[in-house]
Tab-separated table of C-alpha atoms and ligand atoms in Angstrom:
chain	number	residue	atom	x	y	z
A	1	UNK	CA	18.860	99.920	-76.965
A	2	UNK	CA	18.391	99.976	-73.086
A	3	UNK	CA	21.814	100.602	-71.316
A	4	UNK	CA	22.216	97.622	-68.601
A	5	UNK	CA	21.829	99.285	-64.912
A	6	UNK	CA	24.892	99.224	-62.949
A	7	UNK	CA	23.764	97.655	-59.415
A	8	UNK	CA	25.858	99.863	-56.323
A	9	UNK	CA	28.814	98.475	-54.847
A	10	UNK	CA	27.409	97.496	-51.748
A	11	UNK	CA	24.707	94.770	-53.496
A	12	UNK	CA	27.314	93.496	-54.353
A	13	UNK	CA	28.968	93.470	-50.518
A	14	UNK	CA	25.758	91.536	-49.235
A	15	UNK	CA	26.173	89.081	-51.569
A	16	UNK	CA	29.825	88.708	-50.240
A	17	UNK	CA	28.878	88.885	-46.928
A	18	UNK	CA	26.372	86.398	-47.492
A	19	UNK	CA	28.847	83.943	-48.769
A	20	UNK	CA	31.800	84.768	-46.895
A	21	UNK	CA	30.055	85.901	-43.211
A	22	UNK	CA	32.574	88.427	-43.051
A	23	UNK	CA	33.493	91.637	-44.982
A	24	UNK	CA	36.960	94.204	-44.948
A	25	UNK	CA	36.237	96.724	-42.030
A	26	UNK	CA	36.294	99.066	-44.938
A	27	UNK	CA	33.062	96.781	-46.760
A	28	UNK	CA	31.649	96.781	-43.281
A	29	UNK	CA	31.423	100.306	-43.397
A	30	UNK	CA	30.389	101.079	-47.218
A	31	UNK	CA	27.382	98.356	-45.902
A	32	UNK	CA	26.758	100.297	-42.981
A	33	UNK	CA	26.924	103.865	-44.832
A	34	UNK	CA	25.075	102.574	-48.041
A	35	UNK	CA	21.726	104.437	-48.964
A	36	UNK	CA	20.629	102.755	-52.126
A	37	UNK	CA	17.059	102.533	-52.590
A	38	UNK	CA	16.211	99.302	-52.438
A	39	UNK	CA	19.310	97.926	-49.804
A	40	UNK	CA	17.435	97.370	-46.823
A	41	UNK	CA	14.963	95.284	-48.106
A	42	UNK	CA	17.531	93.233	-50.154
A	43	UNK	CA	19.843	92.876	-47.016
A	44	UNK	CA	16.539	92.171	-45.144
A	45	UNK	CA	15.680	89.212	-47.544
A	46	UNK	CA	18.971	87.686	-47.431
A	47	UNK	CA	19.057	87.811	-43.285
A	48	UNK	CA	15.842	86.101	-43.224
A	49	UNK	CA	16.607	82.911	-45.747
A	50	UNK	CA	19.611	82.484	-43.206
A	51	UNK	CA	17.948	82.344	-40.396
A	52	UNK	CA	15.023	80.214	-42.005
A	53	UNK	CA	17.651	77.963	-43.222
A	54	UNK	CA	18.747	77.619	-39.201
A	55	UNK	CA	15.879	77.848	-37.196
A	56	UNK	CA	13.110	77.433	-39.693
A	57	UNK	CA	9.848	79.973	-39.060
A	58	UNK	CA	10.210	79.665	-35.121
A	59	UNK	CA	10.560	82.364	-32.970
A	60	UNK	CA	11.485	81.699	-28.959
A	61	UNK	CA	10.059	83.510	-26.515
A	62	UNK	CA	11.944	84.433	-23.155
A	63	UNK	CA	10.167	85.806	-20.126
A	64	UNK	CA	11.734	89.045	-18.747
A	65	UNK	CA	11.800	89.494	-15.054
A	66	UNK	CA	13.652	93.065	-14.228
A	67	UNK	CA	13.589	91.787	-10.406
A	68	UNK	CA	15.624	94.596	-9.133
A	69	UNK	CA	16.622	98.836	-10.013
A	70	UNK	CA	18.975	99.447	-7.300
A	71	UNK	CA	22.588	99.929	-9.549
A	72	UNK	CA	25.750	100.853	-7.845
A	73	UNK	CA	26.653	102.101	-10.806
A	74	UNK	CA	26.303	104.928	-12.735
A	75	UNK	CA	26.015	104.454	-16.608
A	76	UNK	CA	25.947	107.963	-18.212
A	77	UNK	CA	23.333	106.582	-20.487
A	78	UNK	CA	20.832	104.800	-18.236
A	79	UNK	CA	17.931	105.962	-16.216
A	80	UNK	CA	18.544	103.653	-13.218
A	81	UNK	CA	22.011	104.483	-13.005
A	82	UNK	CA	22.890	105.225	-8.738
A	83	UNK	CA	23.190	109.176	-9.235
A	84	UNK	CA	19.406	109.527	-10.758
A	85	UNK	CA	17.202	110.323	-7.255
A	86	UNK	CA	14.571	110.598	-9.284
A	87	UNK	CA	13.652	106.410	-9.958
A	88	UNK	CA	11.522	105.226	-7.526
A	89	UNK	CA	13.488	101.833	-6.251
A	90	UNK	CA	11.816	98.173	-6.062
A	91	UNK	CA	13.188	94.581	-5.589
A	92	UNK	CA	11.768	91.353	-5.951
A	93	UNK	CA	12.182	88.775	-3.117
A	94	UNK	CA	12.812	85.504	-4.016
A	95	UNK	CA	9.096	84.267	-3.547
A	96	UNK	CA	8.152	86.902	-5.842
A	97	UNK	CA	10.486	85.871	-8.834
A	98	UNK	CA	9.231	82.239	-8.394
A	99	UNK	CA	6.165	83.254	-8.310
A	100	UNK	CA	6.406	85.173	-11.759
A	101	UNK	CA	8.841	81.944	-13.000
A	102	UNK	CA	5.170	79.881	-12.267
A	103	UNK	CA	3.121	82.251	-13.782
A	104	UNK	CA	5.524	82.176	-17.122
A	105	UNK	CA	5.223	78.380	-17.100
A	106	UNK	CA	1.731	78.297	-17.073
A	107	UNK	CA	2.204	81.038	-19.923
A	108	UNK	CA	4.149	78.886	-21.709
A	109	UNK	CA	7.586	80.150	-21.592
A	110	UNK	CA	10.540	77.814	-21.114
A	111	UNK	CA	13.062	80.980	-20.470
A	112	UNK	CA	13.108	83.182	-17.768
A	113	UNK	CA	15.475	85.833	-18.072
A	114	UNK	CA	16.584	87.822	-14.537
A	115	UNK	CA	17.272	90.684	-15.371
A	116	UNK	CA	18.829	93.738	-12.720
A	117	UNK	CA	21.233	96.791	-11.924
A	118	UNK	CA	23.806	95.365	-10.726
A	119	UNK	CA	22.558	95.265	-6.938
A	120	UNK	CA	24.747	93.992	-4.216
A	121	UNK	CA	21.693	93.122	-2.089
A	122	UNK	CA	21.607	89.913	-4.080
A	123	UNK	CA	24.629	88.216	-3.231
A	124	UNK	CA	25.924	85.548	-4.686
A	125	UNK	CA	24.367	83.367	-2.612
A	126	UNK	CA	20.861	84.698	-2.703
A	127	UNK	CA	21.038	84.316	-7.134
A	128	UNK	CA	22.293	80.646	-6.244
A	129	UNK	CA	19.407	80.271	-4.522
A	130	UNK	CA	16.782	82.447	-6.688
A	131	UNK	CA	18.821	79.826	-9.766
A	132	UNK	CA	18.527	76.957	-8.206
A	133	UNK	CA	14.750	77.117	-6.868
A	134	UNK	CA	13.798	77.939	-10.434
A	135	UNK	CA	15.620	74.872	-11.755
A	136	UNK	CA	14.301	72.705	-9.148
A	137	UNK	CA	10.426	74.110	-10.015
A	138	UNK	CA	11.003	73.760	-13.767
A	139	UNK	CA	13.685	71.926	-14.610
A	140	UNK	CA	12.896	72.012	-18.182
A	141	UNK	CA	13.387	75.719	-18.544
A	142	UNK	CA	16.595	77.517	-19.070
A	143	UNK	CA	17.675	80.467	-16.711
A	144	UNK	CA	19.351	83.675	-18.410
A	145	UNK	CA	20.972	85.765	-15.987
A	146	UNK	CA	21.747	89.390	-16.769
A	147	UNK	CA	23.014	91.070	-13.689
A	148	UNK	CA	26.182	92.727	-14.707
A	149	UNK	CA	29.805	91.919	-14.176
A	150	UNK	CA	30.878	89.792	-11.333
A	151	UNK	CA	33.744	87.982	-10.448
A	152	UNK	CA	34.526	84.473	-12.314
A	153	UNK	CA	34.487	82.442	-9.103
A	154	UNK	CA	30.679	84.003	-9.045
A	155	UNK	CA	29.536	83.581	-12.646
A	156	UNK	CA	30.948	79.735	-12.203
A	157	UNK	CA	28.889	79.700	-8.914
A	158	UNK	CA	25.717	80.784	-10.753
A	159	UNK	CA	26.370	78.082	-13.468
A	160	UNK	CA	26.817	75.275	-10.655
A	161	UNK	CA	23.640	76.335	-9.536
A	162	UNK	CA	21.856	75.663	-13.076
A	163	UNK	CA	21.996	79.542	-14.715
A	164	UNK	CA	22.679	78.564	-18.718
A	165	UNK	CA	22.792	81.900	-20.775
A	166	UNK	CA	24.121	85.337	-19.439
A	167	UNK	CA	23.485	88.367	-21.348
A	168	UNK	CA	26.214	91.325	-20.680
A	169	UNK	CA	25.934	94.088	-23.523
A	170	UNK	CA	29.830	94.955	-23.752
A	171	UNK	CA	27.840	98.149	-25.475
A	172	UNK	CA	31.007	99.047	-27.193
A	173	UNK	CA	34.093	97.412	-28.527
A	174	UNK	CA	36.009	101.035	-28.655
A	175	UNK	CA	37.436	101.411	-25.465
A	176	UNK	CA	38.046	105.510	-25.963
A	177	UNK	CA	33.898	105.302	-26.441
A	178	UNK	CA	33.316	103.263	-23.903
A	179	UNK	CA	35.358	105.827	-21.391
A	180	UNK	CA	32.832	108.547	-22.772
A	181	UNK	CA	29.987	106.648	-21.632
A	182	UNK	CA	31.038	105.355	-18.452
A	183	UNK	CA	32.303	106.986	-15.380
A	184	UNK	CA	36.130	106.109	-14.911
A	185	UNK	CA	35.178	103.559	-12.288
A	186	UNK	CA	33.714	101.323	-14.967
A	187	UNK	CA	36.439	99.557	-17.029
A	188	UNK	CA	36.379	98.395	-20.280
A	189	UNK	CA	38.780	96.117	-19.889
A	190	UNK	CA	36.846	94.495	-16.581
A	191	UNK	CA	33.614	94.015	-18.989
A	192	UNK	CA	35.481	92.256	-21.560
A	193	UNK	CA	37.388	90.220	-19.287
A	194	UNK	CA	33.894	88.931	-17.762
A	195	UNK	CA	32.635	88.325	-21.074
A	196	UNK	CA	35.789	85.864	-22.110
A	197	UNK	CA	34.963	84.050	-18.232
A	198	UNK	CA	31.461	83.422	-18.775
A	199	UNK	CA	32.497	81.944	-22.098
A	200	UNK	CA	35.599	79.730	-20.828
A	201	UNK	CA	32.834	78.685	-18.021
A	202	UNK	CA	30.197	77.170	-20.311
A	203	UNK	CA	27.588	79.614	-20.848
A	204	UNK	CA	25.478	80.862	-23.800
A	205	UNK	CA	26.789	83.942	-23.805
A	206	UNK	CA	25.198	86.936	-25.346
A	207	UNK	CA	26.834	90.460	-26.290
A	208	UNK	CA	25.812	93.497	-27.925
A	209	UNK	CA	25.919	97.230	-28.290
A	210	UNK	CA	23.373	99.883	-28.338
A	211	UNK	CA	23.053	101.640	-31.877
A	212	UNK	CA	23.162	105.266	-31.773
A	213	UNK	CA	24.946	105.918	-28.811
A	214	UNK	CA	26.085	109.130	-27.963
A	215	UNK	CA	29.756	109.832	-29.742
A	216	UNK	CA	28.758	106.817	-31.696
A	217	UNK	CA	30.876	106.623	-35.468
A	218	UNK	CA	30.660	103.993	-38.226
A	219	UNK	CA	34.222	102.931	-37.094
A	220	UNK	CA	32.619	102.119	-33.687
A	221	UNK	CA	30.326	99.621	-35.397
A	222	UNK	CA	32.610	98.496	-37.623
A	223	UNK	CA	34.778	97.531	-34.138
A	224	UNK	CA	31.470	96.068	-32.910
A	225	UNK	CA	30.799	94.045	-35.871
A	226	UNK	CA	34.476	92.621	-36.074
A	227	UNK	CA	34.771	91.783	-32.231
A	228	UNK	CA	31.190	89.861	-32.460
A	229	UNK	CA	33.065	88.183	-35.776
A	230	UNK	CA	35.947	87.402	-33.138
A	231	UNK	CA	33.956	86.704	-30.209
A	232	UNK	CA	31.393	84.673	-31.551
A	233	UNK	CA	28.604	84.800	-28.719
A	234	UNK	CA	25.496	82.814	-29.219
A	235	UNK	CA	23.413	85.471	-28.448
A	236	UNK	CA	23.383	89.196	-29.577
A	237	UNK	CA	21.226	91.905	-28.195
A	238	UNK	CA	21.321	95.083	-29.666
A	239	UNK	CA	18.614	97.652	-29.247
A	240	UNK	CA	18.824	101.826	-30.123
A	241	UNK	CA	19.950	103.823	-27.733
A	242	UNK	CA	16.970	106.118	-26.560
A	243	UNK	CA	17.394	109.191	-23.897
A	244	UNK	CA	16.116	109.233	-20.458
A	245	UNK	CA	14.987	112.606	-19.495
A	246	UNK	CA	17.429	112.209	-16.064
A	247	UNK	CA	20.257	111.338	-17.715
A	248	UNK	CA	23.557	113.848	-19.043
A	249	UNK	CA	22.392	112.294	-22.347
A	250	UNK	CA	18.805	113.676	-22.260
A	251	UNK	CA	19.230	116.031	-25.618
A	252	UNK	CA	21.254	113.353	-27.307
A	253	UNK	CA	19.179	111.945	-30.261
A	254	UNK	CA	17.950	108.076	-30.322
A	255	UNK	CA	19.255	105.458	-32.342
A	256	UNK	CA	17.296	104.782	-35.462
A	257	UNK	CA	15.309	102.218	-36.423
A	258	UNK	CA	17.031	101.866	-40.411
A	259	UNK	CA	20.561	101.378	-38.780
A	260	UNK	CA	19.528	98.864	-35.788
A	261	UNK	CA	17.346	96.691	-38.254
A	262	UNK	CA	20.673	96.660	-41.326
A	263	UNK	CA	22.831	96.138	-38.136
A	264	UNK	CA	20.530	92.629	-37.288
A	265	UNK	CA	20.553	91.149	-40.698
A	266	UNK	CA	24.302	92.570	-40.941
A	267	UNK	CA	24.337	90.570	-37.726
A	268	UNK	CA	22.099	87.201	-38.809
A	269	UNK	CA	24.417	87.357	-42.103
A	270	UNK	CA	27.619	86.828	-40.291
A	271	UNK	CA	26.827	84.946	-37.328
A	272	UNK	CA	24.173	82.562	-38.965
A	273	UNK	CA	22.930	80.205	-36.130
A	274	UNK	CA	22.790	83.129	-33.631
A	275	UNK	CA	20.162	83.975	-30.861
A	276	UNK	CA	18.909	87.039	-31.970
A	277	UNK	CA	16.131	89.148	-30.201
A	278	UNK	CA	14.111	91.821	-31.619
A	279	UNK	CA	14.094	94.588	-28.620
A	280	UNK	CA	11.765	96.269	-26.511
A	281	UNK	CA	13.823	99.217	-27.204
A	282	UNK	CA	13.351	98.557	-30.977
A	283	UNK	CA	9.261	98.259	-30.136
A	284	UNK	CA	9.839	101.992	-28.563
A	285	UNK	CA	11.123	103.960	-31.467
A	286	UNK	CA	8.686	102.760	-33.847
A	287	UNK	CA	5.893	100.976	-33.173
A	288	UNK	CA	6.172	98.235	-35.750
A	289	UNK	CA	10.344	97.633	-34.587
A	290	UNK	CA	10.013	94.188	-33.505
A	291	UNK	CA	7.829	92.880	-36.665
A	292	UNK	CA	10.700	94.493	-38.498
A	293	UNK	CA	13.222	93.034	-36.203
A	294	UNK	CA	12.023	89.549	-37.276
A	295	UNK	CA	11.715	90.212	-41.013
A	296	UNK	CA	15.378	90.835	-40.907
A	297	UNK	CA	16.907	88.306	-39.174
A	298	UNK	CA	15.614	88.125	-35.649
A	299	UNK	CA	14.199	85.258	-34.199
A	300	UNK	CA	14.043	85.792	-30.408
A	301	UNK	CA	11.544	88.191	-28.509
A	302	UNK	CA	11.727	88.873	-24.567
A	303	UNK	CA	7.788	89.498	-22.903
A	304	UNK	CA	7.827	90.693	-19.619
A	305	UNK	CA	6.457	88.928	-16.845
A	306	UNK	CA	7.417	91.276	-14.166
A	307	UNK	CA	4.832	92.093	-11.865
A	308	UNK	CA	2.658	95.070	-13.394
A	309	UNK	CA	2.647	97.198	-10.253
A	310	UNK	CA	6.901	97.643	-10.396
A	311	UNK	CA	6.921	97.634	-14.550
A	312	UNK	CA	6.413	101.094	-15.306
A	313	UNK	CA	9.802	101.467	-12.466
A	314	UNK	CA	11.875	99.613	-14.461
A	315	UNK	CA	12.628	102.760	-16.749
A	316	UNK	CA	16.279	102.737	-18.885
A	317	UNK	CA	15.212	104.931	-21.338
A	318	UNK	CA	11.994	107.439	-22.021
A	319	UNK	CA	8.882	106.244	-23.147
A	320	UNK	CA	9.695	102.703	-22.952
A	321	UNK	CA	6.562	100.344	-24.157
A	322	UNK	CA	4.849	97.318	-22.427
A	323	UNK	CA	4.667	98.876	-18.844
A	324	UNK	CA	1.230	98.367	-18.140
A	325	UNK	CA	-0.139	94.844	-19.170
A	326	UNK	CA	-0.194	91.389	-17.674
A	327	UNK	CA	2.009	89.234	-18.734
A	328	UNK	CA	-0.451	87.512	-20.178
A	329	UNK	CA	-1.614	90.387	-22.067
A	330	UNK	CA	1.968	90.491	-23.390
A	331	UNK	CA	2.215	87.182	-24.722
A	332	UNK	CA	-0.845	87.740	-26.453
A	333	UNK	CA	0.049	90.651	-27.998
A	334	UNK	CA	3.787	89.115	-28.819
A	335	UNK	CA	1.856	86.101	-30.650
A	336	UNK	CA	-0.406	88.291	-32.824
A	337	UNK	CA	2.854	90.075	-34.035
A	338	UNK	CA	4.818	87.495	-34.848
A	339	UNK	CA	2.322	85.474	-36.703
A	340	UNK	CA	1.981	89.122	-38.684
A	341	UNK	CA	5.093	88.367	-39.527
A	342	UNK	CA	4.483	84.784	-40.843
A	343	UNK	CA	6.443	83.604	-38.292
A	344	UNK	CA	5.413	81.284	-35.192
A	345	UNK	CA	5.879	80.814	-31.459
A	346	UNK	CA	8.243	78.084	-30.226
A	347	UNK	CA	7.330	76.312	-26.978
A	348	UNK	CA	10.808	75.145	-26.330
A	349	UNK	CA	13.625	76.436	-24.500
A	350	UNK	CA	15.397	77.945	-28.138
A	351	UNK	CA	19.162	76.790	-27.129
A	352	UNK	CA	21.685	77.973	-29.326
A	353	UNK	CA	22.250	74.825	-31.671
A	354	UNK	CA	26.036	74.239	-30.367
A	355	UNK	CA	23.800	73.766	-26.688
A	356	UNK	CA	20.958	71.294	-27.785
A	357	UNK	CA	22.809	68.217	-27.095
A	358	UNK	CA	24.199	68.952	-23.232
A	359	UNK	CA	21.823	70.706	-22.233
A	360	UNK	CA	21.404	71.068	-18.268
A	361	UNK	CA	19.127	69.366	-16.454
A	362	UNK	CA	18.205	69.369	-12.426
B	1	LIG	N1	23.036	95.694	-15.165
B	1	LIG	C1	23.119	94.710	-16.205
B	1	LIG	C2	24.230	95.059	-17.171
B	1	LIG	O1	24.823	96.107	-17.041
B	1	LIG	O2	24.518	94.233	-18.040
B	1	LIG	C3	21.812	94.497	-16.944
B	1	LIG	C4	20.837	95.610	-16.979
B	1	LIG	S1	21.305	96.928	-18.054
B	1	LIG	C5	20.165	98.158	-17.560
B	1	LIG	C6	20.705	96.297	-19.612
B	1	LIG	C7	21.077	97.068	-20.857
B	1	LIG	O3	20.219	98.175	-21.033
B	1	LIG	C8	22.437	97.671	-20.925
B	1	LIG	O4	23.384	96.704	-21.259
B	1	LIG	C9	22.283	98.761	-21.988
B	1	LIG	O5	22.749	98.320	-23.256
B	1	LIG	C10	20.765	98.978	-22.049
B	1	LIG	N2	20.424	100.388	-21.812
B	1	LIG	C11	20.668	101.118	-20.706
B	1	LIG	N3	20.279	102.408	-20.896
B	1	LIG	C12	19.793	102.485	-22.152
B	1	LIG	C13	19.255	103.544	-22.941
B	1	LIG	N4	19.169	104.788	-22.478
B	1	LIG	N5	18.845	103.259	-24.194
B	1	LIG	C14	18.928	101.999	-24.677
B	1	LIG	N6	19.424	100.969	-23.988
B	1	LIG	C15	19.867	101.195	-22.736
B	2	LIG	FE1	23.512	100.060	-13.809
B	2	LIG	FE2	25.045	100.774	-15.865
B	2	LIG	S1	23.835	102.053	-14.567
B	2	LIG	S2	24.893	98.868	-14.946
């Protein structure tokens, strides 16, 4: 007589979580802590009917223009923080980023994200303008801004002006982790506080934390995973955490690929109709990352379309990939993957469904 196989506890949590979209902080963790053989793939499976249940087999595309690396602040984690001498600056004028915005339209994208250190050259009034010139070329694209943390009466500025998503990372929900990874200038409180604004404002509003952080615990994600729960942004980036050689965190070791792909169908699982891009940062620490990203859950992948001769400047972490080709070399390369994958290209803008009906238009 064959003895029926017991299936581990936390089988049984995905299936919970799967029904439910939420687990215990205690479940959260046996998920997170799990090594069954077999988990990842079953976890995997389940993230993907989700998301094909939501979005079908399409996969956005957003164009990623890094327009500036001047930061005035200093990130202990990030390789264009102000105190690293070492990067070799660039900005983009204006004509330059509407110039790559054309390019991207001809590509076919109908995002643009901008993308920066937080750089004071660009005053509120000159992203108005950068915004609003985009808008008024291609008013059927969205504009994602990701500049950092500004004042409300400036994030509702950048709305007026057309800007529809923002992406700020609050990186961690623990505020005793997020003091070891920022200088005391930086508050958590601040980060969160912008994150509730650009909310109350109107935006699509993406958060996320980088997986493998230095000091990082399971409770830490279990905090993340709880405040996205809370929060409910329509977007969530996550990506590992990889050293840059200039940073205090050079010997630390990257994030790994296993954790950041459970953490995105973790993700997909609980926040079902969510924009959810598989990294660049993910494409770095393994070579196949993003195809994996998208078999568990993903459904959102950022090409760059900054100009090739500041790419390789643009340099958060060590080794990062895509710094040499044309951005139509990119999208080429972006299309070939995800059809790998069995997945396909959207041409549309990829709103988060709660945004299809009002969506902006100039
Ligand atoms: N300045 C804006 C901000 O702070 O939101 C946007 C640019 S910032 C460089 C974009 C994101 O890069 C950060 O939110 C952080 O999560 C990520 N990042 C920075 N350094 C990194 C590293 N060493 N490894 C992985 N991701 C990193
Ligand atoms: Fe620029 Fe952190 S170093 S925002």
């Amino acid at each position: 007589m064959t003895e029926a196989i017991e299936r581990p506890y936390c089988f049984e949590l995905a299936d919970k979580l799967e029904a439910d979209r939420d687990l215990t902080d205690e479940e959260f963790a046996a998920v997170l802590l799990c090594d069954a053989p077999g988990f990842d793939e079953y976890l995997a499976q389940k993230a993907r009917n989700v998301r094909e249940k939501y979005y079908g087999k399409t996969v956005y595309l957003r164009g990623l223009i890094e327009f500036t690396n001047y930061c005035k602040n200093n990130c202990y984690y990030c390789g264009i923080r102000r105190g690293n001498t070492n990067a070799e600056r660039y900005r983009l004028s204006e004509e330059d980023i509407l110039s790559c915005s054309d390019i991207g339209y001809d590509l076919g994208f109908r995002t643009f994200v901008l993308q920066g250190g937080e750089d004071p050259y660009y005053t509120d009034d000159r992203i108005v303008s950068i915004v609003s010139s985009i808008k008024k070329r291609h008013p059927d694209c969205a504009v994602t801004l990701s500049i950092g943390e500004r004042e409300k009466e400036s994030y509702q500025k950048f709305f007026d002006a057309g800007a529809d998503r923002y992406l700020l990372r609050h990186e961690t929900a623990d505020k005793a982790h997020y003091e070891m990874l920022h200088p005391d200038e930086l508050s958590f409180d601040h980060r969160m506080q912008c994150l509730r604004d650009l909310k109350e404002i109107g935006y699509q509003v993406g958060c996320g934390m980088m997986v493998g952080s230095p000091y990082q615990t399971t409770e830490h994600l279990v905090k993340d995973l709880r405040f996205l729960k809370d929060f409910k942004p329509e977007m969530v980036g996550i990506g590992p955490f990889i050293p840059h050689h200039d940073t205090q965190f050079a010997d630390c070791k990257a994030g790994t690929v296993e954790m950041t792909i459970r953490l995105l169908a973790i993700i997909r699982l609980m926040l079902p109709d969510v924009l959810l891009p598989a990294t660049t940062a993910l494409g770095t620490i393994d070579p196949q990352g993003r195809e994996k990203g998208m078999l568990a859950g993903a459904n959102v992948v950022m090409p760059n379309l900054s100009p090739v001769d500041v790419r390789g400047k643009y340099l958060l972490y060590d080794n990062k990939i895509c710094t040499g080709d044309e951005a139509a070399e990119c999208i080429r390369c972006m299309t070939a993957r995800i059809s790998w994958t069995g997945y396909e290209v959207s041409v549309e803008r990829g709103d988060h469904v709660d945004f299809k009906e009002n969506t902006k238009t100039y």
